[in-house]
Amino acid sequence: MATDASDAAGDGTGDGEGGEPPAAYETLLDQYRRVTNVREAGGLLSWDQQVMMPEGGTPARSQQLSTLSSVSHDLLTDDAVGSALGELDAAELTAERAAVVREIRREYERADAVPAELVEEMSTTSSEALSAWEEAKAESDFETFAPYLEKHVELKREYAEHVDPDRDAYEVLFEDFEPCLFLERAESILADIRETLVPMIEEIRASEVDLTTDAFTSLGTYPADDQEALCRDALSTLGYPWERGRLDTASHPFSTGTTFDARVTTRFDEADPLGSLLSTIHEFGHATYTLGLPDEHYGSPLGQDRDLSVHESQSRLWENHVGRSQAFWESFLPTVAEHFPQAESVTPREAYETANQVYEDNLIRVEADELTYHLHIVIRFEIERALIAGDLDVDEVPAVWNDKYEEYLGIRPENDAEGCLQDIHWSHGNFGYFPTYSLGSAMAAQLYAAIEDDVGADALDEEVREGDFETLHEWLTDNVHRHGARYETDELVERATGEPFTADAFVEYVTDKYGSLYELDSV
């Protein structure tokens, strides 16, 4: 559902209409650009810490990041920002300028409620916790990380108390990642996903359909250097502009950057090239969103992503709706065979089935199949809610984690590395982040269905089959990326798809896809 041309991004200060902005608006925007630049500098240092920094660099890096975090907080809560916002209360603004003020006001009010000393302490703890997490994971020793997790929980409770002492602390933390959806609404969407998937997964596990599950793992090993070359080819095929990005390895894949420099990372398992390939495509989705934001609005909310759910919708769309499609494998499998001759005998259908199998014994979220992935999210969501509420002590996390994996997935981790230490998020103090993965999957399905309606499902499938992703890029840029944070989440989704944000498209998508793959009776 295309957006009207009249909604195109303007000249950097407004809609291209309405004349010169008020002086207070210019003051506000200038100050916010400084905030953005300091944050982005911190993001680059964080990228370096996870990708290139020597192991011994943590003491200095934690101080650097802490200082930048404090400077950013001071800039955002400066009296000039508060005064400008006050002057703009009754100002008549164009729609874009009003959106800029709305977004900065939201950030200002939250930041102004939190002491700078607490912000600095949270940043220091995050930097130190990252190194502790990496060591703990390598040694599969939760006790090494536990004190830092305990500190993060205490600091985040204090942070939430400052922001709004009258509300559930977890709800306050969730808003840092999803400011435009009430937690209750998000939980309703997550409940629809869970209620669909739990019986579907049970039926799939009872299915007698014999899918190909080892199209690649039965063919020997795949050296990491060759996998990296394959991932680079995949990024080029999908349209990644190398002049504005790079590919590196990290212990936990991630993407970070700006519209001028959006970097991706991945990791390699020499027994299976699918993991690195799909994680690279996932991170490409994040990067292409960042790169699709309007250059002219860099430093303004109009040049920033809407929120984590929208960001995850882009990564999950490219990973699942493109990277796991049969059309993609018909196009890309010859490239796989060029790098790995042992894969020459694999057919597109076998690759498709392998990429979409539903595992019975997978413990690792980032290696999970498309369906059980969401049960991994539920487990993390329940544990971190209990931690923040004080209903669970940090030293109980490994046992509770293992029990929940046995209850929800029928498997039990043998050690902490494949259990509660597998994710990086808690080392950053990111409580409230995990729900956005499932919300993003629901949004991805709704957006992809709208693209199919606009372009034609068969036509879009044929373009993917031919390795042509221009139409997909253009649609996502026009309907999602170029708007930045101009629209709140519901409005952005409804403008793009014609419907409010729900789990309906996701339910239809997984029911059709997996019903066909596994010949389910319920479909």
PDB file of C-alpha atoms in Angstrom, residues 126-315:
ATOM      1  CA  SER A 126      27.403  -2.322  30.943  1.00  0.00           C
ATOM      2  CA  SER A 127      30.945  -2.049  29.636  1.00  0.00           C
ATOM      3  CA  GLU A 128      32.389  -4.086  32.487  1.00  0.00           C
ATOM      4  CA  ALA A 129      29.581  -6.633  32.289  1.00  0.00           C
ATOM      5  CA  LEU A 130      30.254  -7.271  28.593  1.00  0.00           C
ATOM      6  CA  SER A 131      33.781  -8.509  29.292  1.00  0.00           C
ATOM      7  CA  ALA A 132      32.542 -10.531  32.260  1.00  0.00           C
ATOM      8  CA  TRP A 133      29.815 -12.098  30.102  1.00  0.00           C
ATOM      9  CA  GLU A 134      32.300 -13.032  27.374  1.00  0.00           C
ATOM     10  CA  GLU A 135      34.561 -14.684  29.949  1.00  0.00           C
ATOM     11  CA  ALA A 136      31.662 -16.404  31.696  1.00  0.00           C
ATOM     12  CA  LYS A 137      30.297 -17.739  28.428  1.00  0.00           C
ATOM     13  CA  ALA A 138      33.701 -19.027  27.329  1.00  0.00           C
ATOM     14  CA  GLU A 139      34.095 -20.833  30.651  1.00  0.00           C
ATOM     15  CA  SER A 140      30.399 -21.737  30.983  1.00  0.00           C
ATOM     16  CA  ASP A 141      30.476 -20.213  34.459  1.00  0.00           C
ATOM     17  CA  PHE A 142      27.437 -18.144  35.425  1.00  0.00           C
ATOM     18  CA  GLU A 143      28.991 -17.123  38.750  1.00  0.00           C
ATOM     19  CA  THR A 144      31.507 -14.930  36.878  1.00  0.00           C
ATOM     20  CA  PHE A 145      28.686 -12.919  35.337  1.00  0.00           C
ATOM     21  CA  ALA A 146      26.182 -13.045  38.214  1.00  0.00           C
ATOM     22  CA  PRO A 147      27.477  -9.990  40.166  1.00  0.00           C
ATOM     23  CA  TYR A 148      27.185  -7.814  37.063  1.00  0.00           C
ATOM     24  CA  LEU A 149      23.693  -9.058  36.305  1.00  0.00           C
ATOM     25  CA  GLU A 150      22.730  -8.347  39.914  1.00  0.00           C
ATOM     26  CA  LYS A 151      24.089  -4.825  39.577  1.00  0.00           C
ATOM     27  CA  HIS A 152      22.213  -4.273  36.310  1.00  0.00           C
ATOM     28  CA  VAL A 153      18.939  -5.385  37.896  1.00  0.00           C
ATOM     29  CA  GLU A 154      19.426  -3.005  40.830  1.00  0.00           C
ATOM     30  CA  LEU A 155      20.320  -0.092  38.565  1.00  0.00           C
ATOM     31  CA  LYS A 156      17.406  -0.700  36.202  1.00  0.00           C
ATOM     32  CA  ARG A 157      14.944  -0.829  39.081  1.00  0.00           C
ATOM     33  CA  GLU A 158      16.348   2.489  40.311  1.00  0.00           C
ATOM     34  CA  TYR A 159      16.146   3.921  36.795  1.00  0.00           C
ATOM     35  CA  ALA A 160      12.487   2.884  36.424  1.00  0.00           C
ATOM     36  CA  GLU A 161      11.703   4.354  39.844  1.00  0.00           C
ATOM     37  CA  HIS A 162      13.049   7.715  38.739  1.00  0.00           C
ATOM     38  CA  VAL A 163      11.140   7.674  35.438  1.00  0.00           C
ATOM     39  CA  ASP A 164       7.782   6.727  36.941  1.00  0.00           C
ATOM     40  CA  PRO A 165       7.521   5.359  40.497  1.00  0.00           C
ATOM     41  CA  ASP A 166       3.805   4.630  40.100  1.00  0.00           C
ATOM     42  CA  ARG A 167       4.074   2.101  37.296  1.00  0.00           C
ATOM     43  CA  ASP A 168       5.374  -1.431  36.857  1.00  0.00           C
ATOM     44  CA  ALA A 169       9.157  -1.133  36.503  1.00  0.00           C
ATOM     45  CA  TYR A 170       9.285  -3.581  33.600  1.00  0.00           C
ATOM     46  CA  GLU A 171       6.692  -1.569  31.706  1.00  0.00           C
ATOM     47  CA  VAL A 172       8.901   1.511  32.072  1.00  0.00           C
ATOM     48  CA  LEU A 173      11.947  -0.410  30.812  1.00  0.00           C
ATOM     49  CA  PHE A 174       9.999  -1.842  27.861  1.00  0.00           C
ATOM     50  CA  GLU A 175       9.265   1.717  26.731  1.00  0.00           C
ATOM     51  CA  ASP A 176      12.971   2.342  26.183  1.00  0.00           C
ATOM     52  CA  PHE A 177      12.759  -0.056  23.240  1.00  0.00           C
ATOM     53  CA  GLU A 178       9.094   0.260  22.283  1.00  0.00           C
ATOM     54  CA  PRO A 179       7.878   3.730  23.285  1.00  0.00           C
ATOM     55  CA  CYS A 180       4.713   3.713  21.185  1.00  0.00           C
ATOM     56  CA  LEU A 181       3.067   0.417  22.165  1.00  0.00           C
ATOM     57  CA  PHE A 182       1.591  -0.197  25.590  1.00  0.00           C
ATOM     58  CA  LEU A 183       3.029  -3.332  27.179  1.00  0.00           C
ATOM     59  CA  GLU A 184      -0.502  -4.684  27.522  1.00  0.00           C
ATOM     60  CA  ARG A 185      -0.996  -4.375  23.763  1.00  0.00           C
ATOM     61  CA  ALA A 186       2.347  -6.019  23.084  1.00  0.00           C
ATOM     62  CA  GLU A 187       1.498  -8.881  25.429  1.00  0.00           C
ATOM     63  CA  SER A 188      -1.796  -9.398  23.579  1.00  0.00           C
ATOM     64  CA  ILE A 189       0.068  -9.791  20.265  1.00  0.00           C
ATOM     65  CA  LEU A 190       2.605 -12.107  21.907  1.00  0.00           C
ATOM     66  CA  ALA A 191      -0.244 -14.177  23.373  1.00  0.00           C
ATOM     67  CA  ASP A 192      -1.773 -14.618  19.902  1.00  0.00           C
ATOM     68  CA  ILE A 193       1.597 -15.828  18.614  1.00  0.00           C
ATOM     69  CA  ARG A 194       2.070 -18.233  21.512  1.00  0.00           C
ATOM     70  CA  GLU A 195      -1.468 -19.616  21.284  1.00  0.00           C
ATOM     71  CA  THR A 196      -0.935 -20.307  17.587  1.00  0.00           C
ATOM     72  CA  LEU A 197       2.523 -21.818  17.846  1.00  0.00           C
ATOM     73  CA  VAL A 198       2.310 -24.134  20.851  1.00  0.00           C
ATOM     74  CA  PRO A 199      -0.309 -26.499  19.344  1.00  0.00           C
ATOM     75  CA  MET A 200       1.232 -26.127  15.868  1.00  0.00           C
ATOM     76  CA  ILE A 201       4.657 -27.201  17.124  1.00  0.00           C
ATOM     77  CA  GLU A 202       3.114 -30.164  18.920  1.00  0.00           C
ATOM     78  CA  GLU A 203       1.343 -31.209  15.710  1.00  0.00           C
ATOM     79  CA  ILE A 204       4.540 -30.776  13.687  1.00  0.00           C
ATOM     80  CA  ARG A 205       6.469 -32.988  16.085  1.00  0.00           C
ATOM     81  CA  ALA A 206       3.790 -35.641  15.691  1.00  0.00           C
ATOM     82  CA  SER A 207       3.848 -35.329  11.890  1.00  0.00           C
ATOM     83  CA  GLU A 208       5.149 -38.283   9.887  1.00  0.00           C
ATOM     84  CA  VAL A 209       6.332 -36.086   6.999  1.00  0.00           C
ATOM     85  CA  ASP A 210      10.005 -36.766   6.330  1.00  0.00           C
ATOM     86  CA  LEU A 211      11.606 -33.398   5.539  1.00  0.00           C
ATOM     87  CA  THR A 212      15.218 -33.044   4.482  1.00  0.00           C
ATOM     88  CA  THR A 213      16.963 -31.711   7.580  1.00  0.00           C
ATOM     89  CA  ASP A 214      20.656 -32.233   6.819  1.00  0.00           C
ATOM     90  CA  ALA A 215      21.120 -30.924   3.281  1.00  0.00           C
ATOM     91  CA  PHE A 216      24.377 -29.267   4.329  1.00  0.00           C
ATOM     92  CA  THR A 217      25.456 -30.816   7.630  1.00  0.00           C
ATOM     93  CA  SER A 218      25.801 -34.275   6.073  1.00  0.00           C
ATOM     94  CA  LEU A 219      28.379 -33.062   3.551  1.00  0.00           C
ATOM     95  CA  GLY A 220      31.463 -32.379   5.639  1.00  0.00           C
ATOM     96  CA  THR A 221      32.858 -29.164   7.072  1.00  0.00           C
ATOM     97  CA  TYR A 222      32.723 -25.565   5.926  1.00  0.00           C
ATOM     98  CA  PRO A 223      35.834 -23.492   6.760  1.00  0.00           C
ATOM     99  CA  ALA A 224      35.086 -20.143   8.387  1.00  0.00           C
ATOM    100  CA  ASP A 225      37.010 -18.164   5.760  1.00  0.00           C
ATOM    101  CA  ASP A 226      34.929 -19.710   2.980  1.00  0.00           C
ATOM    102  CA  GLN A 227      31.730 -19.049   4.925  1.00  0.00           C
ATOM    103  CA  GLU A 228      32.746 -15.416   5.275  1.00  0.00           C
ATOM    104  CA  ALA A 229      33.226 -15.193   1.512  1.00  0.00           C
ATOM    105  CA  LEU A 230      29.771 -16.732   1.032  1.00  0.00           C
ATOM    106  CA  CYS A 231      28.219 -14.236   3.438  1.00  0.00           C
ATOM    107  CA  ARG A 232      29.873 -11.374   1.564  1.00  0.00           C
ATOM    108  CA  ASP A 233      28.378 -12.671  -1.678  1.00  0.00           C
ATOM    109  CA  ALA A 234      24.975 -12.905   0.007  1.00  0.00           C
ATOM    110  CA  LEU A 235      25.199  -9.297   1.192  1.00  0.00           C
ATOM    111  CA  SER A 236      26.183  -8.140  -2.279  1.00  0.00           C
ATOM    112  CA  THR A 237      23.333 -10.133  -3.829  1.00  0.00           C
ATOM    113  CA  LEU A 238      20.817  -8.556  -1.458  1.00  0.00           C
ATOM    114  CA  GLY A 239      22.079  -5.071  -2.243  1.00  0.00           C
ATOM    115  CA  TYR A 240      24.362  -4.143   0.671  1.00  0.00           C
ATOM    116  CA  PRO A 241      26.352  -0.982  -0.217  1.00  0.00           C
ATOM    117  CA  TRP A 242      29.895  -1.801   0.863  1.00  0.00           C
ATOM    118  CA  GLU A 243      30.914   1.851   0.702  1.00  0.00           C
ATOM    119  CA  ARG A 244      28.597   2.377   3.705  1.00  0.00           C
ATOM    120  CA  GLY A 245      29.215  -0.794   5.673  1.00  0.00           C
ATOM    121  CA  ARG A 246      31.401  -3.764   6.527  1.00  0.00           C
ATOM    122  CA  LEU A 247      31.135  -7.377   7.703  1.00  0.00           C
ATOM    123  CA  ASP A 248      32.977  -8.652  10.777  1.00  0.00           C
ATOM    124  CA  THR A 249      32.656 -11.450  13.307  1.00  0.00           C
ATOM    125  CA  ALA A 250      31.413 -11.152  16.887  1.00  0.00           C
ATOM    126  CA  SER A 251      30.534 -13.548  19.675  1.00  0.00           C
ATOM    127  CA  HIS A 252      26.897 -12.493  19.240  1.00  0.00           C
ATOM    128  CA  PRO A 253      25.822 -11.199  15.788  1.00  0.00           C
ATOM    129  CA  PHE A 254      24.602  -7.608  15.690  1.00  0.00           C
ATOM    130  CA  SER A 255      24.294  -4.551  13.451  1.00  0.00           C
ATOM    131  CA  THR A 256      25.004  -0.963  14.373  1.00  0.00           C
ATOM    132  CA  GLY A 257      25.636   2.394  12.768  1.00  0.00           C
ATOM    133  CA  THR A 258      24.086   5.310  10.918  1.00  0.00           C
ATOM    134  CA  THR A 259      22.576   5.962   7.513  1.00  0.00           C
ATOM    135  CA  PHE A 260      26.134   6.654   6.319  1.00  0.00           C
ATOM    136  CA  ASP A 261      27.834   3.668   7.969  1.00  0.00           C
ATOM    137  CA  ALA A 262      25.763   0.615   8.966  1.00  0.00           C
ATOM    138  CA  ARG A 263      27.896  -2.394   9.922  1.00  0.00           C
ATOM    139  CA  VAL A 264      26.951  -6.044  10.326  1.00  0.00           C
ATOM    140  CA  THR A 265      28.554  -8.942  12.154  1.00  0.00           C
ATOM    141  CA  THR A 266      28.063 -12.686  12.106  1.00  0.00           C
ATOM    142  CA  ARG A 267      29.682 -15.837  13.491  1.00  0.00           C
ATOM    143  CA  PHE A 268      30.597 -19.202  12.025  1.00  0.00           C
ATOM    144  CA  ASP A 269      30.015 -22.879  12.789  1.00  0.00           C
ATOM    145  CA  GLU A 270      32.198 -24.984  10.510  1.00  0.00           C
ATOM    146  CA  ALA A 271      29.717 -27.860  10.671  1.00  0.00           C
ATOM    147  CA  ASP A 272      26.831 -25.829   9.265  1.00  0.00           C
ATOM    148  CA  PRO A 273      26.942 -22.796   6.935  1.00  0.00           C
ATOM    149  CA  LEU A 274      23.228 -22.026   7.359  1.00  0.00           C
ATOM    150  CA  GLY A 275      23.706 -20.390  10.755  1.00  0.00           C
ATOM    151  CA  SER A 276      26.137 -17.742   9.553  1.00  0.00           C
ATOM    152  CA  LEU A 277      24.248 -17.180   6.299  1.00  0.00           C
ATOM    153  CA  LEU A 278      20.858 -16.622   7.944  1.00  0.00           C
ATOM    154  CA  SER A 279      22.295 -14.488  10.744  1.00  0.00           C
ATOM    155  CA  THR A 280      24.058 -12.357   8.134  1.00  0.00           C
ATOM    156  CA  ILE A 281      20.800 -11.912   6.223  1.00  0.00           C
ATOM    157  CA  HIS A 282      19.080 -11.051   9.521  1.00  0.00           C
ATOM    158  CA  GLU A 283      21.647  -8.365  10.324  1.00  0.00           C
ATOM    159  CA  PHE A 284      21.468  -7.125   6.734  1.00  0.00           C
ATOM    160  CA  GLY A 285      17.778  -6.420   7.406  1.00  0.00           C
ATOM    161  CA  HIS A 286      18.749  -4.193  10.317  1.00  0.00           C
ATOM    162  CA  ALA A 287      21.444  -2.470   8.284  1.00  0.00           C
ATOM    163  CA  THR A 288      19.250  -1.832   5.256  1.00  0.00           C
ATOM    164  CA  TYR A 289      16.689  -0.130   7.523  1.00  0.00           C
ATOM    165  CA  THR A 290      19.408   2.088   8.990  1.00  0.00           C
ATOM    166  CA  LEU A 291      20.781   2.840   5.528  1.00  0.00           C
ATOM    167  CA  GLY A 292      17.279   3.595   4.231  1.00  0.00           C
ATOM    168  CA  LEU A 293      16.736   6.410   6.726  1.00  0.00           C
ATOM    169  CA  PRO A 294      16.910   9.826   5.023  1.00  0.00           C
ATOM    170  CA  ASP A 295      20.456  11.195   4.909  1.00  0.00           C
ATOM    171  CA  GLU A 296      19.230  14.786   5.117  1.00  0.00           C
ATOM    172  CA  HIS A 297      17.605  14.125   8.490  1.00  0.00           C
ATOM    173  CA  TYR A 298      20.658  12.626  10.191  1.00  0.00           C
ATOM    174  CA  GLY A 299      20.749  13.869  13.777  1.00  0.00           C
ATOM    175  CA  SER A 300      16.979  14.420  13.923  1.00  0.00           C
ATOM    176  CA  PRO A 301      14.249  11.956  14.982  1.00  0.00           C
ATOM    177  CA  LEU A 302      13.180  12.027  11.327  1.00  0.00           C
ATOM    178  CA  GLY A 303      16.500  10.313  10.563  1.00  0.00           C
ATOM    179  CA  GLN A 304      16.206   7.689  13.308  1.00  0.00           C
ATOM    180  CA  ASP A 305      14.490   4.314  13.357  1.00  0.00           C
ATOM    181  CA  ARG A 306      11.013   4.172  14.843  1.00  0.00           C
ATOM    182  CA  ASP A 307      11.722   1.579  17.524  1.00  0.00           C
ATOM    183  CA  LEU A 308      13.033  -1.936  18.109  1.00  0.00           C
ATOM    184  CA  SER A 309       9.885  -3.720  16.914  1.00  0.00           C
ATOM    185  CA  VAL A 310      10.069  -1.958  13.560  1.00  0.00           C
ATOM    186  CA  HIS A 311      13.809  -2.633  13.405  1.00  0.00           C
ATOM    187  CA  GLU A 312      13.240  -6.317  14.126  1.00  0.00           C
ATOM    188  CA  SER A 313      10.499  -6.431  11.515  1.00  0.00           C
ATOM    189  CA  GLN A 314      13.111  -5.564   8.900  1.00  0.00           C
ATOM    190  CA  SER A 315      15.614  -8.196  10.016  1.00  0.00           C
TER     191      SER A 315
END
